[in-house]
Amino acid sequence: MATKKHDDHENYPTVVVTKTVTVHTKPLLHHPQQILHLSNLDRQCPMLMYVVFFYKPCFAYQNLALGSIFNSLKSGLEETLSIWYPAAGRLSLNQADGKLNLWCNNGGAVLAEAVTTAKIIQLGDLSQYKEFFERLAYKPVFHGNFSQMPLIVAQVTRFGCGGYSISIGASHSLFDGPATYDFLRAWASNSAILKEKRSTLQIYKPVHERGPLLVGTQHGQQQLTKLPESGSSAPTRGAAAIDHLHQLIKQALAGPDMKFGGSNFSNTGNSNLVLKTFHLSGAMIESLKIKVFGGESRGSFSCSSFEFIAAHLWKARTKALGVRKGAMVCLQFAVDVRNKMVPPLPKGFSGNAFVLASIALTAEQLEGSSHEATIEKIKQAKNSITNDYVIAYNKALDGGAAQGSLPPINELTLVSDWTRMPFHTIDFLHGEAAYVSPLLSPIPQVAYFMQNPNDLRGIDVRIGLPPQFLNAFSHYFLTNLQ
């Protein structure tokens, strides 16, 4: 799975891996081998998800040897894995039901050391994805056997200018975004490169058991058979995100020649998507709000930047892709359910704890809808994520309703909010990273909302788009923003 080649890959010097080691938990803190049962939320996408941290040249570490940094990272990872011990394990296929679980066998994480003569300044705008970034990540050979794939891989690369990149790949079956953020913060703290170890770092002790999110286990079943929150005995409603997805697939298959929204469902793939980042400064977002809602006339209406940009992006993407007016279009976005469950999940829960909220309209309704009306629907969808919704969503996934292999659908807009996970503040080296870029993911059409390191009120929107629609999307998305 690769993006369309839109940077000259061969213009960059090679990246040479000089060392690769397997890192295990500390011997004195070794945990007995055990099977950790995964939830259906964990099983949706077991592949590795990568981010790469860029640290520009700095006087503080200009004379520090790469080997010294590598050894500090190794020691810190060893200590972190001793607490986050499932990360040193492997996925295991249950032959009885065909489902993946996590075998805590201390198989270890993989840490690689590499060098390149390239200079970070040659990479230009670090927020704009380049194929060269993939060379900065350790990619284990995968032949389809998850039991042989490490769940954590990392690579530290020294650039010719004295700067560094640190890439991390983590199985999405192991962590979701918030758990990954906590794991990386703990690792950076334990590595103690150019700083003292910070035992006072405010990170909750991780809770690895999936508990009430498990379907079919005694503890999980007690949670999953609770009556609806209203107290009535009425059956739990289905999860809108799953229902809408099924409707979109039926719509796709019902079209002439299986075509819909200007694309062929059967042949649509991820190979031709271009990854593009759009910088929305805090001033630009506020300016657009004023233009859309009016200055003082906004009255009591208020919305978050996420709600506003999600509505704006949905309208712009749908219009740019030329979806036919009568087609159903859908916006889906991830919602953290840690505090939506009854009772809430424990602090430090380390598994996947997100479901998708969903809104469906026709393309014509969406185009004719005001920003304010669309935002209200987004708020309603967020508020619909209750304990009952999570139960219904989890049960639907138990029936095989997974999205990991879903090809891009023009009528489906997917958004993931990373703005509350400021990865760039994680100081593996000295100070904050210049930028932290997601690498190509199994679902590259997802729009990631990320915090801009240079503008805390701004949002960087990273999205995968077919190249023929990139200019149209840029036009509609940036209208009134500049």
Short mmCIF file of C-alpha atoms in Angstrom, two decimals:
data_model
loop_
_atom_site.label_atom_id
_atom_site.label_comp_id
_atom_site.label_asym_id
_atom_site.label_seq_id
_atom_site.Cartn_x
_atom_site.Cartn_y
_atom_site.Cartn_z
CA MET A 1 0.00 0.00 0.00
CA ALA A 2 1.72 3.20 -1.13
CA THR A 3 0.83 6.71 -2.09
CA LYS A 4 1.23 8.14 -5.53
CA LYS A 5 4.84 9.16 -6.02
CA HIS A 6 4.83 12.94 -5.70
CA ASP A 7 8.39 13.54 -4.49
CA ASP A 8 11.58 12.42 -6.17
CA HIS A 9 12.51 9.50 -3.92
CA GLU A 10 15.87 8.99 -5.57
CA ASN A 11 17.09 12.54 -4.89
CA TYR A 12 17.62 11.73 -1.22
CA PRO A 13 20.69 9.88 0.05
CA THR A 14 20.27 6.35 1.29
CA VAL A 15 19.49 5.43 4.89
CA VAL A 16 21.81 2.71 6.19
CA VAL A 17 20.73 0.57 9.14
CA THR A 18 23.83 -0.06 11.25
CA LYS A 19 22.39 -2.04 14.14
CA THR A 20 19.22 -3.93 15.05
CA VAL A 21 18.45 -5.40 18.46
CA THR A 22 15.49 -7.10 20.11
CA VAL A 23 14.56 -5.44 23.41
CA HIS A 24 12.92 -7.45 26.18
CA THR A 25 11.54 -6.57 29.58
CA LYS A 26 13.98 -6.29 32.47
CA PRO A 27 14.85 -9.79 33.81
CA LEU A 28 13.91 -8.90 37.39
CA LEU A 29 10.52 -7.60 36.25
CA HIS A 30 9.70 -10.44 33.89
CA HIS A 31 5.99 -11.32 33.77
CA PRO A 32 4.74 -14.91 33.39
CA GLN A 33 3.55 -15.87 29.92
CA GLN A 34 -0.17 -15.37 29.55
CA ILE A 35 -2.87 -14.71 26.97
CA LEU A 36 -4.41 -11.24 27.14
CA HIS A 37 -7.85 -11.38 25.55
CA LEU A 38 -8.40 -8.54 23.10
CA SER A 39 -11.66 -6.72 22.50
CA ASN A 40 -13.31 -6.39 19.11
CA LEU A 41 -12.19 -2.76 19.12
CA ASP A 42 -8.57 -4.00 19.31
CA ARG A 43 -8.98 -6.44 16.43
CA GLN A 44 -10.16 -3.94 13.80
CA CYS A 45 -6.67 -3.10 12.53
CA PRO A 46 -3.75 -5.22 13.82
CA MET A 47 -1.17 -3.66 11.49
CA LEU A 48 1.64 -1.36 12.64
CA MET A 49 0.88 2.37 12.68
CA TYR A 50 3.92 4.63 12.35
CA VAL A 51 4.87 8.14 13.41
CA VAL A 52 8.27 9.77 12.92
CA PHE A 53 9.70 12.44 15.24
CA PHE A 54 12.10 15.00 13.76
CA TYR A 55 14.66 16.73 15.99
CA LYS A 56 16.70 19.42 14.29
CA PRO A 57 20.43 19.87 15.04
CA CYS A 58 20.99 21.16 18.54
CA PHE A 59 24.11 22.30 20.40
CA ALA A 60 23.09 20.17 23.39
CA TYR A 61 23.68 16.88 21.53
CA GLN A 62 25.98 17.82 18.67
CA ASN A 63 28.88 15.95 20.29
CA LEU A 64 26.77 13.06 21.59
CA ALA A 65 27.52 9.79 19.79
CA LEU A 66 24.72 7.97 18.00
CA GLY A 67 25.65 4.86 19.96
CA SER A 68 25.09 6.68 23.24
CA ILE A 69 21.61 7.82 22.17
CA PHE A 70 20.80 4.32 20.89
CA ASN A 71 21.84 2.72 24.20
CA SER A 72 19.78 5.23 26.20
CA LEU A 73 16.72 4.52 24.06
CA LYS A 74 17.30 0.78 24.44
CA SER A 75 17.60 1.04 28.22
CA GLY A 76 14.53 3.25 28.43
CA LEU A 77 12.51 0.90 26.21
CA GLU A 78 13.54 -2.08 28.34
CA GLU A 79 12.31 -0.32 31.47
CA THR A 80 9.08 0.83 29.81
CA LEU A 81 8.29 -2.64 28.47
CA SER A 82 8.62 -4.00 31.99
CA ILE A 83 5.46 -2.04 32.88
CA TRP A 84 3.78 -2.09 29.47
CA TYR A 85 4.67 -5.78 29.11
CA PRO A 86 2.03 -6.74 26.49
CA ALA A 87 3.96 -4.53 24.05
CA ALA A 88 6.79 -7.08 24.18
CA GLY A 89 4.41 -9.88 23.18
CA ARG A 90 2.95 -11.17 19.93
CA LEU A 91 -0.53 -11.52 18.50
CA SER A 92 -1.93 -15.04 18.61
CA LEU A 93 -4.73 -16.53 16.52
CA ASN A 94 -7.29 -18.52 18.47
CA GLN A 95 -7.89 -21.59 16.33
CA ALA A 96 -11.31 -22.18 17.91
CA ASP A 97 -12.92 -18.88 16.88
CA GLY A 98 -10.39 -17.38 14.45
CA LYS A 99 -9.90 -14.27 16.58
CA LEU A 100 -6.67 -12.52 17.52
CA ASN A 101 -5.56 -12.26 21.12
CA LEU A 102 -2.31 -11.06 22.65
CA TRP A 103 0.30 -13.57 23.78
CA CYS A 104 2.44 -11.96 26.49
CA ASN A 105 5.53 -14.04 25.76
CA ASN A 106 8.26 -11.35 26.00
CA GLY A 107 9.15 -11.90 22.36
CA GLY A 108 10.47 -8.37 22.47
CA ALA A 109 10.31 -5.08 20.60
CA VAL A 110 12.79 -4.22 17.83
CA LEU A 111 15.05 -1.15 17.92
CA ALA A 112 17.20 -0.17 14.94
CA GLU A 113 20.02 2.34 14.53
CA ALA A 114 20.61 4.07 11.19
CA VAL A 115 22.55 6.89 9.55
CA THR A 116 22.05 9.05 6.47
CA THR A 117 24.04 11.86 4.87
CA ALA A 118 20.77 13.69 4.17
CA LYS A 119 20.18 16.93 6.05
CA ILE A 120 16.83 17.64 7.68
CA ILE A 121 16.68 21.01 5.92
CA GLN A 122 16.66 19.12 2.59
CA LEU A 123 13.29 17.64 3.53
CA GLY A 124 11.63 21.06 3.38
CA ASP A 125 8.28 21.35 5.13
CA LEU A 126 8.25 18.41 7.53
CA SER A 127 4.46 18.47 7.76
CA GLN A 128 4.19 17.44 4.09
CA TYR A 129 4.54 13.69 3.70
CA LYS A 130 7.40 12.42 1.55
CA GLU A 131 8.12 8.85 0.53
CA PHE A 132 11.61 9.29 2.00
CA PHE A 133 10.01 9.32 5.47
CA GLU A 134 9.27 5.61 5.04
CA ARG A 135 13.02 4.92 4.92
CA LEU A 136 13.31 6.34 8.41
CA ALA A 137 11.11 3.56 9.82
CA TYR A 138 12.02 -0.03 10.59
CA LYS A 139 9.67 -2.26 8.57
CA PRO A 140 9.74 -5.93 9.63
CA VAL A 141 9.08 -8.47 6.90
CA PHE A 142 5.47 -9.62 7.25
CA HIS A 143 4.18 -12.77 5.54
CA GLY A 144 0.73 -12.76 7.11
CA ASN A 145 1.69 -14.55 10.33
CA PHE A 146 0.93 -12.10 13.14
CA SER A 147 2.53 -14.40 15.73
CA GLN A 148 5.92 -13.50 14.25
CA MET A 149 5.38 -9.74 13.98
CA PRO A 150 6.72 -7.52 16.80
CA LEU A 151 4.13 -5.16 18.23
CA ILE A 152 6.60 -2.29 18.76
CA VAL A 153 9.38 -1.37 16.33
CA ALA A 154 11.51 1.77 16.34
CA GLN A 155 14.43 3.31 14.48
CA VAL A 156 16.70 6.18 15.46
CA THR A 157 18.43 7.82 12.48
CA ARG A 158 21.23 10.38 12.64
CA PHE A 159 21.19 12.91 9.78
CA GLY A 160 24.29 14.39 8.18
CA CYS A 161 23.49 17.75 9.76
CA GLY A 162 23.52 16.33 13.28
CA GLY A 163 19.74 16.17 13.59
CA TYR A 164 17.80 13.01 14.38
CA SER A 165 14.59 11.22 13.57
CA ILE A 166 12.97 8.63 15.80
CA SER A 167 10.25 6.54 14.20
CA ILE A 168 7.93 4.26 16.12
CA GLY A 169 5.56 1.66 14.78
CA ALA A 170 2.95 0.21 17.15
CA SER A 171 0.30 -2.39 16.43
CA HIS A 172 -3.14 -0.81 16.57
CA SER A 173 -4.33 -3.99 18.32
CA LEU A 174 -2.07 -3.03 21.21
CA PHE A 175 -2.80 0.68 21.72
CA ASP A 176 -5.11 3.40 20.49
CA GLY A 177 -3.92 7.01 20.14
CA PRO A 178 -4.13 8.10 23.81
CA ALA A 179 -2.46 4.88 25.00
CA THR A 180 0.31 5.24 22.39
CA TYR A 181 0.88 8.82 23.57
CA ASP A 182 1.24 7.67 27.20
CA PHE A 183 3.57 4.81 26.23
CA LEU A 184 5.85 7.12 24.26
CA ARG A 185 5.91 9.72 27.04
CA ALA A 186 6.94 7.02 29.51
CA TRP A 187 9.63 5.73 27.14
CA ALA A 188 11.07 9.20 26.54
CA SER A 189 11.15 9.84 30.29
CA ASN A 190 12.84 6.51 31.04
CA SER A 191 15.46 7.03 28.34
CA ALA A 192 16.90 10.06 30.15
CA ILE A 193 18.85 11.43 27.19
CA LEU A 194 20.40 14.78 28.23
CA LYS A 195 18.06 14.95 31.23
CA GLU A 196 17.30 13.29 34.51
CA LYS A 197 14.73 10.55 34.71
CA ARG A 198 11.42 12.06 35.72
CA SER A 199 9.81 9.73 38.21
CA THR A 200 7.12 12.36 38.81
CA LEU A 201 5.85 12.23 35.21
CA GLN A 202 2.06 12.30 35.41
CA ILE A 203 1.16 9.05 33.67
CA TYR A 204 -1.30 6.61 35.21
CA LYS A 205 -0.09 3.05 35.70
CA PRO A 206 -1.31 1.19 32.61
CA VAL A 207 -4.28 -1.16 32.90
CA HIS A 208 -3.93 -3.82 30.22
CA GLU A 209 -6.98 -6.01 30.89
CA ARG A 210 -9.77 -5.14 28.44
CA GLY A 211 -12.44 -5.84 31.07
CA PRO A 212 -15.94 -4.66 30.11
CA LEU A 213 -15.01 -4.29 26.42
CA LEU A 214 -14.69 -8.05 26.04
CA VAL A 215 -17.52 -9.91 24.34
CA GLY A 216 -18.20 -13.48 25.42
CA THR A 217 -16.16 -13.58 28.63
CA GLN A 218 -17.83 -13.79 32.00
CA HIS A 219 -16.75 -10.31 33.12
CA GLY A 220 -17.38 -8.75 29.76
CA GLN A 221 -20.72 -10.48 29.30
CA GLN A 222 -21.95 -9.06 32.60
CA GLN A 223 -21.23 -5.60 31.24
CA LEU A 224 -22.61 -6.29 27.77
CA THR A 225 -25.97 -7.61 28.92
CA LYS A 226 -26.90 -4.60 31.03
CA LEU A 227 -30.24 -2.98 30.36
CA PRO A 228 -30.28 0.29 28.40
CA GLU A 229 -29.39 3.34 30.46
CA SER A 230 -32.97 4.56 30.45
CA GLY A 231 -33.81 1.62 32.69
CA SER A 232 -36.38 0.22 30.26
CA SER A 233 -36.24 -3.29 28.88
CA ALA A 234 -36.35 -2.08 25.27
CA PRO A 235 -33.68 -3.62 23.02
CA THR A 236 -30.49 -1.65 22.54
CA ARG A 237 -30.42 0.34 19.29
CA GLY A 238 -27.83 -0.48 16.67
CA ALA A 239 -24.65 1.50 16.22
CA ALA A 240 -25.20 4.19 13.60
CA ALA A 241 -21.64 3.96 12.26
CA ILE A 242 -22.01 0.25 11.44
CA ASP A 243 -25.51 0.71 9.99
CA HIS A 244 -24.40 3.62 7.81
CA LEU A 245 -21.36 1.71 6.58
CA HIS A 246 -23.55 -1.20 5.49
CA GLN A 247 -25.84 1.24 3.66
CA LEU A 248 -22.87 2.82 1.86
CA ILE A 249 -21.63 -0.58 0.71
CA LYS A 250 -25.11 -1.55 -0.52
CA GLN A 251 -25.33 1.78 -2.34
CA ALA A 252 -21.98 1.10 -3.98
CA LEU A 253 -22.94 -2.39 -5.12
CA ALA A 254 -26.36 -1.28 -6.38
CA GLY A 255 -24.98 1.32 -8.78
CA PRO A 256 -24.50 0.71 -12.53
CA ASP A 257 -21.30 -1.27 -13.08
CA MET A 258 -20.80 -0.98 -9.33
CA LYS A 259 -19.97 2.69 -9.82
CA PHE A 260 -21.03 5.43 -7.49
CA GLY A 261 -19.97 8.92 -6.63
CA GLY A 262 -17.74 9.00 -9.70
CA SER A 263 -15.62 6.03 -8.60
CA ASN A 264 -15.60 2.28 -9.13
CA PHE A 265 -16.06 0.52 -5.82
CA SER A 266 -14.56 -2.77 -6.90
CA ASN A 267 -11.37 -1.23 -8.28
CA THR A 268 -10.89 1.63 -5.86
CA GLY A 269 -7.60 1.23 -3.99
CA ASN A 270 -5.19 3.13 -1.82
CA SER A 271 -2.28 3.08 -4.27
CA ASN A 272 -3.05 6.41 -5.93
CA LEU A 273 -3.83 8.57 -2.93
CA VAL A 274 -1.76 11.70 -2.30
CA LEU A 275 -1.15 12.65 1.34
CA LYS A 276 -1.49 16.40 1.84
CA THR A 277 -1.31 18.54 4.98
CA PHE A 278 -3.29 21.77 5.22
CA HIS A 279 -2.20 24.32 7.84
CA LEU A 280 -5.10 26.09 9.50
CA SER A 281 -3.84 28.75 11.88
CA GLY A 282 -5.90 29.81 14.87
CA ALA A 283 -6.44 33.16 13.14
CA MET A 284 -7.66 31.44 9.96
CA ILE A 285 -10.13 29.30 11.89
CA GLU A 286 -11.50 32.30 13.77
CA SER A 287 -11.73 34.31 10.56
CA LEU A 288 -13.75 31.57 8.87
CA LYS A 289 -16.05 31.32 11.89
CA ILE A 290 -16.75 35.04 11.62
CA LYS A 291 -17.43 34.79 7.89
CA VAL A 292 -19.73 31.80 8.32
CA PHE A 293 -21.58 32.84 11.46
CA GLY A 294 -21.17 36.60 11.39
CA GLY A 295 -19.38 38.63 14.06
CA GLU A 296 -21.60 39.55 16.96
CA SER A 297 -24.60 37.81 15.37
CA ARG A 298 -23.39 34.37 16.50
CA GLY A 299 -25.44 34.84 19.64
CA SER A 300 -25.36 31.85 21.96
CA PHE A 301 -24.14 29.43 19.29
CA SER A 302 -20.74 27.98 20.06
CA CYS A 303 -18.71 25.09 18.78
CA SER A 304 -15.26 23.59 19.13
CA SER A 305 -12.61 23.98 16.43
CA PHE A 306 -12.90 20.23 15.80
CA GLU A 307 -16.64 20.42 15.18
CA PHE A 308 -16.24 23.43 12.92
CA ILE A 309 -13.37 22.06 10.81
CA ALA A 310 -14.96 18.59 10.59
CA ALA A 311 -18.16 20.14 9.17
CA HIS A 312 -16.19 22.33 6.77
CA LEU A 313 -14.03 19.41 5.59
CA TRP A 314 -17.02 17.11 5.06
CA LYS A 315 -18.75 19.66 2.87
CA ALA A 316 -15.56 20.48 0.93
CA ARG A 317 -14.53 16.86 0.34
CA THR A 318 -18.01 15.77 -0.78
CA LYS A 319 -18.26 18.68 -3.22
CA ALA A 320 -14.71 18.22 -4.54
CA LEU A 321 -15.24 14.51 -5.25
CA GLY A 322 -18.37 15.24 -7.27
CA VAL A 323 -20.71 12.91 -5.41
CA ARG A 324 -24.11 12.74 -7.11
CA LYS A 325 -26.78 14.75 -5.31
CA GLY A 326 -29.06 11.84 -4.46
CA ALA A 327 -26.30 9.66 -2.98
CA MET A 328 -26.03 9.04 0.73
CA VAL A 329 -22.89 10.61 2.21
CA CYS A 330 -21.51 9.97 5.64
CA LEU A 331 -19.13 11.62 8.12
CA GLN A 332 -17.59 9.32 10.72
CA PHE A 333 -15.17 10.34 13.45
CA ALA A 334 -13.51 8.57 16.37
CA VAL A 335 -14.80 9.16 19.90
CA ASP A 336 -12.89 8.12 23.03
CA VAL A 337 -15.27 6.06 25.19
CA ARG A 338 -13.14 5.82 28.35
CA ASN A 339 -15.56 8.10 30.17
CA LYS A 340 -18.63 7.04 28.19
CA MET A 341 -18.77 3.55 29.66
CA VAL A 342 -20.80 2.74 32.77
CA PRO A 343 -18.79 2.54 34.93
CA PRO A 344 -15.98 4.46 33.18
CA LEU A 345 -12.89 2.54 32.10
CA PRO A 346 -10.06 2.76 34.65
CA LYS A 347 -7.48 5.52 34.40
CA GLY A 348 -4.51 4.27 32.40
CA PHE A 349 -6.58 1.87 30.25
CA SER A 350 -4.08 0.89 27.55
CA GLY A 351 -6.23 -0.82 24.93
CA ASN A 352 -8.41 0.54 22.15
CA ALA A 353 -11.25 2.59 23.58
CA PHE A 354 -12.75 4.38 20.61
CA VAL A 355 -15.82 3.91 18.44
CA LEU A 356 -16.97 5.84 15.41
CA ALA A 357 -19.79 8.37 15.62
CA SER A 358 -21.68 8.81 12.36
CA ILE A 359 -23.89 11.26 10.47
CA ALA A 360 -25.63 10.49 7.19
CA LEU A 361 -27.31 12.84 4.69
CA THR A 362 -27.72 12.98 0.94
CA ALA A 363 -25.05 14.97 -0.88
CA GLU A 364 -27.73 17.49 -1.83
CA GLN A 365 -28.83 17.89 1.80
CA LEU A 366 -25.23 18.36 2.90
CA GLU A 367 -24.51 21.00 0.27
CA GLY A 368 -27.69 22.88 1.16
CA SER A 369 -27.09 22.61 4.89
CA SER A 370 -25.50 25.55 6.69
CA HIS A 371 -22.30 25.10 8.67
CA GLU A 372 -24.30 25.68 11.84
CA ALA A 373 -26.84 22.94 11.01
CA THR A 374 -24.07 20.50 10.09
CA ILE A 375 -22.21 21.27 13.32
CA GLU A 376 -25.39 20.60 15.31
CA LYS A 377 -25.57 17.14 13.71
CA ILE A 378 -21.95 16.52 14.67
CA LYS A 379 -22.76 17.49 18.27
CA GLN A 380 -25.77 15.16 18.26
CA ALA A 381 -23.62 12.31 16.94
CA LYS A 382 -21.04 12.92 19.68
CA ASN A 383 -23.76 12.94 22.33
CA SER A 384 -25.18 9.67 20.98
CA ILE A 385 -22.05 7.80 22.09
CA THR A 386 -23.33 6.23 25.29
CA ASN A 387 -22.67 2.97 27.08
CA ASP A 388 -25.46 1.40 25.01
CA TYR A 389 -23.90 2.60 21.76
CA VAL A 390 -20.54 1.08 22.72
CA ILE A 391 -22.27 -2.23 23.51
CA ALA A 392 -24.06 -2.26 20.14
CA TYR A 393 -20.89 -1.26 18.27
CA ASN A 394 -18.85 -3.97 20.01
CA LYS A 395 -21.44 -6.63 19.28
CA ALA A 396 -21.64 -5.60 15.62
CA LEU A 397 -17.88 -5.99 15.30
CA ASP A 398 -18.20 -9.45 16.83
CA GLY A 399 -20.19 -10.29 13.72
CA GLY A 400 -17.30 -9.32 11.49
CA ALA A 401 -18.15 -5.67 10.75
CA ALA A 402 -14.53 -4.51 10.57
CA GLN A 403 -13.16 -1.59 8.58
CA GLY A 404 -9.46 -2.43 8.41
CA SER A 405 -9.57 -3.52 4.75
CA LEU A 406 -12.28 -1.12 3.55
CA PRO A 407 -11.26 0.64 0.32
CA PRO A 408 -11.74 4.40 0.02
CA ILE A 409 -15.36 5.33 -0.63
CA ASN A 410 -16.01 8.81 -1.97
CA GLU A 411 -19.22 9.02 0.03
CA LEU A 412 -17.47 8.25 3.34
CA THR A 413 -15.43 10.96 5.09
CA LEU A 414 -13.36 9.70 8.04
CA VAL A 415 -11.80 11.97 10.68
CA SER A 416 -9.44 11.19 13.58
CA ASP A 417 -8.75 13.92 16.15
CA TRP A 418 -5.16 13.98 17.45
CA THR A 419 -5.27 17.55 18.76
CA ARG A 420 -5.39 16.37 22.38
CA MET A 421 -2.27 14.26 21.86
CA PRO A 422 0.56 16.75 21.25
CA PHE A 423 3.15 14.18 20.17
CA HIS A 424 5.66 16.93 19.34
CA THR A 425 6.00 17.74 23.07
CA ILE A 426 7.51 14.30 23.75
CA ASP A 427 11.19 15.08 24.28
CA PHE A 428 13.15 11.96 23.40
CA LEU A 429 16.13 14.26 22.88
CA HIS A 430 16.56 17.88 23.98
CA GLY A 431 13.30 19.84 23.85
CA GLU A 432 10.29 19.37 21.64
CA ALA A 433 10.33 17.74 18.22
CA ALA A 434 10.30 20.07 15.22
CA TYR A 435 7.44 17.97 13.86
CA VAL A 436 5.85 14.54 14.25
CA SER A 437 4.48 13.08 11.04
CA PRO A 438 2.21 10.05 10.69
CA LEU A 439 3.46 7.70 7.99
CA LEU A 440 1.25 5.94 5.48
CA SER A 441 -1.51 4.08 7.33
CA PRO A 442 -3.67 1.11 6.29
CA ILE A 443 -6.54 3.61 5.79
CA PRO A 444 -4.75 6.61 4.22
CA GLN A 445 -7.95 8.45 3.28
CA VAL A 446 -8.55 9.29 6.96
CA ALA A 447 -8.24 13.01 7.79
CA TYR A 448 -6.03 13.51 10.86
CA PHE A 449 -6.49 16.69 12.88
CA MET A 450 -3.17 17.44 14.59
CA GLN A 451 -1.82 20.17 16.82
CA ASN A 452 0.53 22.56 15.05
CA PRO A 453 3.82 22.84 17.02
CA ASN A 454 4.07 26.54 16.16
CA ASP A 455 0.44 27.52 16.75
CA LEU A 456 -1.37 25.87 19.65
CA ARG A 457 -4.71 27.29 18.44
CA GLY A 458 -4.11 26.03 14.92
CA ILE A 459 -4.87 22.64 13.38
CA ASP A 460 -2.91 20.70 10.77
CA VAL A 461 -5.24 18.57 8.65
CA ARG A 462 -3.53 15.58 7.00
CA ILE A 463 -5.69 13.76 4.46
CA GLY A 464 -5.30 11.25 1.64
CA LEU A 465 -6.98 12.26 -1.64
CA PRO A 466 -7.09 10.95 -5.21
CA PRO A 467 -4.70 13.22 -7.15
CA GLN A 468 -7.33 14.25 -9.68
CA PHE A 469 -9.42 15.78 -6.88
CA LEU A 470 -6.63 17.47 -4.92
CA ASN A 471 -6.95 20.91 -6.54
CA ALA A 472 -10.74 20.92 -6.22
CA PHE A 473 -10.56 19.96 -2.56
CA SER A 474 -7.91 22.59 -1.87
CA HIS A 475 -10.15 25.21 -3.48
CA TYR A 476 -13.31 24.32 -1.57
CA PHE A 477 -11.53 23.63 1.74
CA LEU A 478 -9.47 26.82 1.72
CA THR A 479 -12.26 29.09 0.48
CA ASN A 480 -12.74 31.95 2.96
CA LEU A 481 -9.72 30.76 4.94
CA GLN A 482 -7.10 32.83 3.15
#
